[in-house]
Coordinates of C-alpha atoms in Angstrom, one line a residue:
Chain A
M625 CA -0.9 -28.4 10.9
S626 CA -4.0 -30.0 9.2
S627 CA -4.2 -30.1 5.4
E628 CA -7.3 -27.8 5.7
N629 CA -5.2 -25.2 7.6
E630 CA -2.4 -25.5 5.1
K631 CA -4.8 -24.7 2.4
L632 CA -6.2 -21.8 4.3
C633 CA -2.6 -20.4 4.8
S634 CA -1.8 -20.9 1.1
D635 CA -5.0 -19.1 0.1
F636 CA -4.3 -16.3 2.4
Q637 CA -1.0 -15.6 0.6
Q638 CA -3.1 -14.7 -2.4
D639 CA -5.6 -12.6 -0.6
I640 CA -3.2 -11.0 1.8
W641 CA -2.8 -7.9 -0.4
L642 CA -6.5 -7.4 -1.0
S643 CA -6.9 -7.7 2.8
L644 CA -4.3 -4.9 3.4
D645 CA -6.1 -2.7 0.8
Q646 CA -9.4 -3.5 2.5
D647 CA -10.6 -4.8 -0.9
L648 CA -11.8 -8.2 0.2
S649 CA -15.3 -9.5 -0.6
D650 CA -17.8 -9.5 2.2
E651 CA -17.7 -13.3 2.3
K652 CA -13.9 -13.5 2.7
Q653 CA -13.3 -10.8 5.2
P654 CA -14.6 -12.7 8.3
I655 CA -12.8 -15.9 7.1
W656 CA -9.4 -14.2 7.1
Q657 CA -10.1 -12.3 10.4
Q658 CA -10.8 -15.6 12.0
H659 CA -7.8 -17.2 10.4
L660 CA -5.5 -14.5 11.6
R661 CA -6.7 -14.8 15.2
T662 CA -5.6 -18.5 15.2
C663 CA -2.7 -18.7 12.9
S664 CA 0.5 -17.1 14.3
E665 CA 2.5 -18.0 11.1
C666 CA 0.2 -16.0 8.8
R667 CA 0.0 -13.2 11.3
S668 CA 3.8 -13.1 11.4
R669 CA 4.0 -13.1 7.6
L670 CA 1.6 -10.2 7.4
Q671 CA 3.6 -8.2 10.0
A672 CA 6.8 -8.9 8.1
L673 CA 5.4 -7.7 4.8
Q674 CA 3.9 -4.6 6.5
K675 CA 7.3 -3.8 8.0
T676 CA 8.9 -4.2 4.6
L677 CA 6.6 -1.8 2.9
K678 CA 7.0 0.6 5.8
V679 CA 10.8 0.6 5.3
Y680 CA 10.2 1.2 1.6
D681 CA 7.7 4.0 2.1
N682 CA 10.1 5.8 4.4
L683 CA 13.0 5.8 2.0
P684 CA 13.9 9.2 0.6
L685 CA 12.2 9.7 -2.8
P686 CA 14.2 11.0 -5.7
E687 CA 12.8 14.4 -6.5
L688 CA 12.5 16.1 -9.8
P689 CA 13.6 19.8 -9.4
L690 CA 10.9 22.3 -10.1
E691 CA 12.8 23.8 -13.0
K692 CA 12.9 20.4 -14.6
L693 CA 9.2 20.1 -14.1
Q694 CA 8.7 23.4 -15.8
E695 CA 11.0 22.4 -18.7
A696 CA 9.1 19.1 -19.2
V697 CA 5.7 20.8 -19.2
Q698 CA 6.9 23.4 -21.7
H699 CA 8.3 20.7 -23.9
A700 CA 5.0 18.7 -23.7
T701 CA 2.8 21.7 -24.5
R702 CA 4.9 23.1 -27.2
G703 CA 3.5 21.0 -30.0
A704 CA 0.0 21.0 -31.2
R705 CA -2.3 18.3 -29.9
R706 CA -3.3 15.6 -32.2
P707 CA -6.8 16.0 -33.8
V708 CA -9.5 15.1 -31.2
S709 CA -12.1 12.5 -32.1
I710 CA -15.7 13.7 -31.3
R711 CA -16.2 10.6 -29.2
K712 CA -13.2 11.4 -27.0
L713 CA -14.0 15.0 -26.2
P714 CA -14.4 15.9 -22.5
G715 CA -18.0 15.3 -21.3
R716 CA -19.3 18.8 -21.4
Y717 CA -18.0 19.4 -24.9
K718 CA -19.8 16.3 -26.3
V719 CA -23.2 17.9 -26.4
A720 CA -21.8 20.9 -28.2
A721 CA -19.8 18.9 -30.6
T722 CA -22.6 16.5 -31.5
T723 CA -25.2 19.2 -31.9
V724 CA -22.9 21.3 -34.1
A725 CA -22.2 18.2 -36.2
L726 CA -25.9 17.5 -36.5
A727 CA -26.5 21.1 -37.6
A728 CA -23.7 20.7 -40.2
A729 CA -25.2 17.4 -41.4
V730 CA -28.7 18.9 -41.7
A731 CA -27.4 22.0 -43.4
L732 CA -25.5 19.9 -45.9
F733 CA -28.6 17.9 -46.5
F734 CA -30.8 20.9 -47.3
L735 CA -28.2 23.1 -49.0
L736 CA -26.7 20.7 -51.4
P737 CA -28.2 20.8 -54.9
R738 CA -30.3 17.7 -55.6
G739 CA -31.3 15.6 -58.7
Q740 CA -29.6 15.0 -61.9
N741 CA -27.2 18.0 -61.5
T742 CA -26.1 16.6 -58.1
A743 CA -25.1 13.3 -59.6
N744 CA -23.1 15.0 -62.3
S745 CA -21.3 17.4 -60.1
L746 CA -20.4 15.1 -57.2
V747 CA -18.3 12.0 -57.2
W748 CA -19.7 10.2 -54.2
N749 CA -18.1 7.0 -53.2
D750 CA -17.0 5.4 -49.9
F751 CA -13.7 7.2 -49.8
S752 CA -15.1 10.7 -50.3
M753 CA -17.9 9.9 -47.8
D754 CA -15.4 8.9 -45.2
S755 CA -13.2 11.8 -45.9
S756 CA -16.2 14.3 -45.7
I757 CA -17.3 12.8 -42.4
S758 CA -13.8 13.1 -41.1
E759 CA -13.7 16.7 -42.1
I760 CA -17.0 17.4 -40.4
D761 CA -15.7 15.6 -37.3
S762 CA -12.5 17.7 -37.1
S763 CA -14.3 21.0 -37.7
V764 CA -16.8 20.1 -35.0
A765 CA -14.0 19.2 -32.5
Y766 CA -12.3 22.6 -33.2
L767 CA -15.6 24.5 -32.8
S768 CA -16.5 22.7 -29.7
S769 CA -13.3 23.6 -28.0
T770 CA -14.2 27.3 -28.0
D771 CA -15.6 28.8 -24.8
H772 CA -18.5 30.3 -26.8
W773 CA -20.2 27.0 -27.5
T774 CA -19.5 25.7 -24.0
A775 CA -21.2 28.7 -22.5
V776 CA -24.2 28.4 -24.9
F777 CA -24.8 24.8 -23.9
E778 CA -24.3 25.3 -20.2
E779 CA -26.7 28.3 -20.2
N780 CA -29.3 26.1 -21.8
G781 CA -28.8 23.3 -19.3
L782 CA -28.5 20.6 -21.9
D783 CA -27.9 17.2 -20.7
D784 CA -24.9 15.2 -21.8
D785 CA -27.0 12.5 -23.7
F786 CA -24.1 12.0 -26.1
D787 CA -24.9 8.5 -27.3
S788 CA -28.4 9.3 -28.4
R789 CA -27.2 12.4 -30.2
I790 CA -24.5 10.4 -32.0
Y791 CA -27.2 7.8 -33.0
E792 CA -29.3 10.6 -34.3
L793 CA -26.4 12.1 -36.2
Q794 CA -25.6 8.7 -37.7
N795 CA -29.1 8.3 -38.9
R796 CA -29.1 11.7 -40.5
L797 CA -25.9 11.0 -42.2
R798 CA -27.3 7.7 -43.4
L799 CA -30.3 9.4 -44.8
L800 CA -28.1 12.0 -46.6
E801 CA -26.0 9.2 -48.1
E802 CA -29.2 7.4 -49.3
D803 CA -30.5 10.6 -50.9
L804 CA -27.3 11.2 -52.7
Q805 CA -27.2 7.6 -54.0
I806 CA -30.7 8.0 -55.3
S807 CA -29.7 11.2 -57.0
M808 CA -26.8 9.5 -58.6
S809 CA -28.9 6.6 -60.0
R810 CA -31.2 9.0 -61.8
Chain B
M566 CA -10.2 -6.5 19.0
A567 CA -6.4 -6.8 18.9
Y568 CA -6.6 -7.9 15.3
N569 CA -8.9 -5.1 14.4
I570 CA -6.6 -2.5 15.8
F571 CA -3.7 -4.2 14.1
A572 CA -5.4 -4.3 10.8
T573 CA -6.5 -0.7 11.0
W574 CA -3.0 0.4 12.0
T575 CA -1.5 -1.7 9.1
F576 CA -3.9 -0.1 6.6
I577 CA -3.1 3.4 7.8
Q578 CA 0.7 2.7 7.7
L579 CA 0.6 1.2 4.2
N580 CA -1.5 4.0 2.8
M581 CA 0.2 6.8 4.5
N582 CA 2.8 7.4 1.8
K583 CA 0.9 6.2 -1.1
S584 CA 0.5 8.9 -3.7
N585 CA -3.1 9.8 -4.2
P586 CA -3.5 13.5 -4.1
Q587 CA -6.9 15.1 -4.2
I588 CA -7.4 16.4 -7.7
D589 CA -9.7 19.3 -8.5
R590 CA -11.8 18.3 -11.5
E591 CA -11.6 21.9 -12.6
I592 CA -7.9 21.7 -13.0
I593 CA -8.3 18.7 -15.2
F594 CA -11.0 20.4 -17.3
R595 CA -8.8 23.4 -17.8
S596 CA -5.8 21.3 -18.7
Q597 CA -8.0 19.4 -21.2
N598 CA -8.9 22.7 -22.7
G599 CA -5.3 23.6 -23.2
D600 CA -4.5 25.7 -20.1
E601 CA -0.8 25.2 -19.6
K602 CA -0.8 26.8 -16.1
A603 CA -3.5 24.3 -14.9
F604 CA -1.5 21.5 -16.5
T605 CA 1.6 22.5 -14.6
E606 CA -0.4 22.6 -11.4
L607 CA -1.9 19.2 -12.2
I608 CA 1.4 17.5 -13.0
G609 CA 3.0 19.3 -10.0
K610 CA 0.8 17.2 -7.7
F611 CA 2.5 14.1 -9.0
R612 CA 6.0 15.5 -9.5
I613 CA 7.6 13.4 -6.7
S614 CA 5.5 10.2 -7.0
L615 CA 5.7 10.0 -10.8
F616 CA 9.4 10.8 -10.9
S617 CA 10.3 8.4 -8.1
Y618 CA 8.3 5.7 -9.9
L619 CA 10.3 6.2 -13.0
V620 CA 13.6 6.3 -11.2
R621 CA 12.9 3.1 -9.4
F622 CA 11.6 1.5 -12.6
C623 CA 14.7 2.2 -14.7
G624 CA 17.3 2.6 -12.0
D625 CA 18.8 5.7 -13.6
R626 CA 18.0 9.3 -12.7
T627 CA 18.9 10.8 -16.1
Q628 CA 16.9 8.3 -18.0
A629 CA 14.0 8.8 -15.6
E630 CA 14.1 12.5 -16.5
D631 CA 13.7 11.6 -20.2
L632 CA 10.9 9.2 -19.4
F633 CA 9.2 11.9 -17.3
Q634 CA 9.3 14.3 -20.2
E635 CA 8.1 11.6 -22.6
T636 CA 5.2 10.8 -20.3
L637 CA 4.2 14.4 -20.1
V638 CA 4.1 14.7 -23.8
K639 CA 1.7 11.7 -24.0
V640 CA -0.4 13.0 -21.1
W641 CA -0.8 16.4 -22.7
N642 CA -1.6 14.8 -26.0
Y643 CA -4.1 12.3 -24.7
L644 CA -5.7 14.4 -21.9
P645 CA -8.8 15.1 -24.0
D646 CA -9.4 11.4 -23.9
Y647 CA -9.4 11.2 -20.1
R648 CA -12.8 10.3 -18.7
H649 CA -13.5 11.9 -15.3
K650 CA -15.2 8.8 -13.9
N651 CA -11.7 7.1 -13.8
K652 CA -9.2 7.9 -11.2
F653 CA -6.7 10.3 -12.6
A654 CA -3.7 8.9 -10.9
A655 CA -4.5 5.4 -12.3
W656 CA -4.8 7.0 -15.8
L657 CA -1.5 8.9 -15.4
F658 CA 0.5 6.0 -14.1
G659 CA -1.0 3.8 -16.8
I660 CA 0.6 6.1 -19.4
A661 CA 3.9 6.2 -17.4
H662 CA 3.8 2.5 -17.3
N663 CA 3.5 2.2 -21.1
V664 CA 6.2 4.8 -21.7
A665 CA 8.6 3.0 -19.3
I666 CA 7.9 -0.4 -20.9
D667 CA 8.3 1.0 -24.4
A668 CA 11.6 2.6 -23.5
R669 CA 12.9 -0.7 -22.1
R670 CA 11.7 -2.6 -25.1
K671 CA 13.5 -0.1 -27.5
K672 CA 16.7 -0.4 -25.7
K673 CA 16.3 -4.1 -25.5
V674 CA 17.8 -4.0 -22.0
R675 CA 17.9 -7.4 -20.4
E676 CA 18.2 -7.7 -16.6
L677 CA 21.2 -10.0 -16.5
V678 CA 23.1 -8.5 -13.6
T679 CA 22.8 -10.6 -10.5
Y680 CA 21.6 -8.4 -7.7
A681 CA 23.9 -10.0 -5.2
A682 CA 26.9 -8.5 -7.0
D683 CA 25.4 -5.0 -6.8
L684 CA 24.5 -5.2 -3.1
P685 CA 26.6 -3.7 -0.4
E686 CA 28.3 -6.2 1.8
S687 CA 26.1 -7.5 4.5
E688 CA 27.4 -7.1 8.1
S689 CA 28.3 -10.2 9.8
S690 CA 27.3 -8.9 13.2
D691 CA 23.9 -10.0 14.5
Q692 CA 23.4 -6.5 15.9
P693 CA 20.7 -4.5 14.0
D694 CA 22.7 -2.2 11.8
A695 CA 21.6 1.2 13.1
Q696 CA 24.3 3.0 11.1
L697 CA 22.9 1.8 7.8
L698 CA 22.0 5.0 6.3
A699 CA 18.7 5.6 4.4
D700 CA 20.7 6.0 1.2
E701 CA 22.3 2.6 1.6
I702 CA 18.9 1.0 2.3
A703 CA 17.7 2.8 -0.9
Q704 CA 20.6 1.3 -2.8
I705 CA 19.8 -2.2 -1.5
V706 CA 16.1 -1.7 -2.5
D707 CA 17.0 -0.3 -5.9
A708 CA 19.2 -3.4 -6.5
V709 CA 16.5 -5.7 -5.6
L710 CA 13.9 -3.9 -7.7
Q711 CA 16.2 -3.8 -10.8
N712 CA 16.7 -7.5 -10.5
L713 CA 13.0 -8.4 -10.2
P714 CA 11.2 -9.8 -13.2
E715 CA 9.7 -6.8 -15.0
N716 CA 6.1 -7.7 -14.2
Q717 CA 6.8 -8.0 -10.5
R718 CA 8.6 -4.7 -10.4
Q719 CA 5.8 -2.9 -12.3
V720 CA 3.1 -4.2 -10.0
F721 CA 5.1 -3.2 -6.9
L722 CA 5.9 0.2 -8.2
L723 CA 2.5 1.1 -9.5
R724 CA 1.1 0.1 -6.1
Q725 CA 3.6 1.9 -4.0
H726 CA 4.0 5.1 -6.1
G727 CA 0.9 5.3 -8.2
G728 CA -1.5 4.7 -5.3
M729 CA -3.4 2.2 -7.5
S730 CA -5.6 -0.6 -6.4
F731 CA -4.7 -4.1 -7.6
K732 CA -7.8 -4.1 -9.7
E733 CA -6.7 -0.9 -11.5
I734 CA -3.2 -2.4 -11.9
A735 CA -4.7 -5.5 -13.5
V736 CA -6.5 -3.3 -16.0
V737 CA -3.4 -1.2 -16.9
M738 CA -1.2 -4.3 -17.2
K739 CA -3.9 -6.3 -19.0
Q740 CA -3.3 -9.2 -16.6
P741 CA -5.7 -11.3 -14.4
L742 CA -6.0 -10.0 -10.8
N743 CA -4.6 -13.2 -9.3
T744 CA -1.5 -12.9 -11.4
V745 CA -1.0 -9.3 -10.3
L746 CA -1.4 -10.3 -6.7
S747 CA 1.2 -13.0 -7.2
H748 CA 3.6 -10.5 -8.7
M749 CA 3.2 -8.3 -5.7
H750 CA 3.6 -11.1 -3.3
Y751 CA 6.9 -12.3 -4.9
A752 CA 8.2 -8.8 -5.2
A753 CA 7.5 -7.9 -1.6
T754 CA 8.7 -11.2 -0.3
K755 CA 12.0 -10.8 -2.2
L756 CA 12.5 -7.4 -0.7
K757 CA 11.6 -8.5 2.8
K758 CA 14.2 -11.4 2.5
T759 CA 16.9 -9.0 1.4
L760 CA 16.1 -6.4 4.0
R761 CA 16.3 -9.0 6.7
E762 CA 19.6 -10.3 5.4
H763 CA 20.9 -6.8 5.8
H764 CA 19.5 -6.5 9.3
V765 CA 17.3 -3.6 8.3
F766 CA 14.6 -5.2 10.5

């Protein structure tokens, strides 16, 4: 066997699995097809591996009884889910969640008292800001999980342009923060 | 022509038993929204493949039941994070993989048993052992799997039970594709060698 053939055989060992999964690149596919036509050793290796997996696939599988499945599902769904981050909500809820969050931010912006009184009545620092944003986030996640909001957004055919809405929300929150800082400095 | 037929047949054979059930997106949506009936239906589709993956991973049915339950707790909890553009089976088995690895790490189980000691005695006859029952072959296979290095076993099981592509396995295991392919090759070659020693084929 030439050294070139040896290298081909060695390379084929790596690609053999991609070949079996039909996941080879377009460049490699014809190379290995040609190699298998001429190399009985690689063909034989391929067949042996295929037989091995066939034996494995035909083995009886250990089954989980249905009652155990029910038990496991009940156990899993018994506890409350952890709080959901707005970014990780299922696609169709993202629009609802983001828009509600935007509405909350805008409402906060307009409804909060401004000026000297604001600075005196609020202690606004990084910690409280984070904590407030987190509260808004959780409330939005809760609100968005209701069927009512889903129906409203589906009826209006709103697209799932989540990122742009998040960007918009962040800008609004930044403006709110700046406004409060100005109020505090007065 | 002959090779093409062979390749097609091989592909069909190898994928015939791979677990990749068709999942209705609506079932996932409903499960994400807290519908327990939908969640039962969703997990029910993977009842056999997921459980057999865990049994073959840990080699113990009782422990596999615990791992199955633990996996479901995480799946239920993290389901809202699931993105529909990804294959659900790959996501599910990715979680099962992490649960199984964590459990092993916690117990600090080291695979020190030599598989030869666990294997049934090989027949000395050259005749193919037609009497070797499926359960005995399963025992041989389990012994081989339990004595494989962990990475090799994981790749092999994720591929055979999870119906995952090697690229998906590489993502779940956070390893380069070539490394994953090598693990699969060593695992399958070891299994082939042992099955031949026992005249399974």
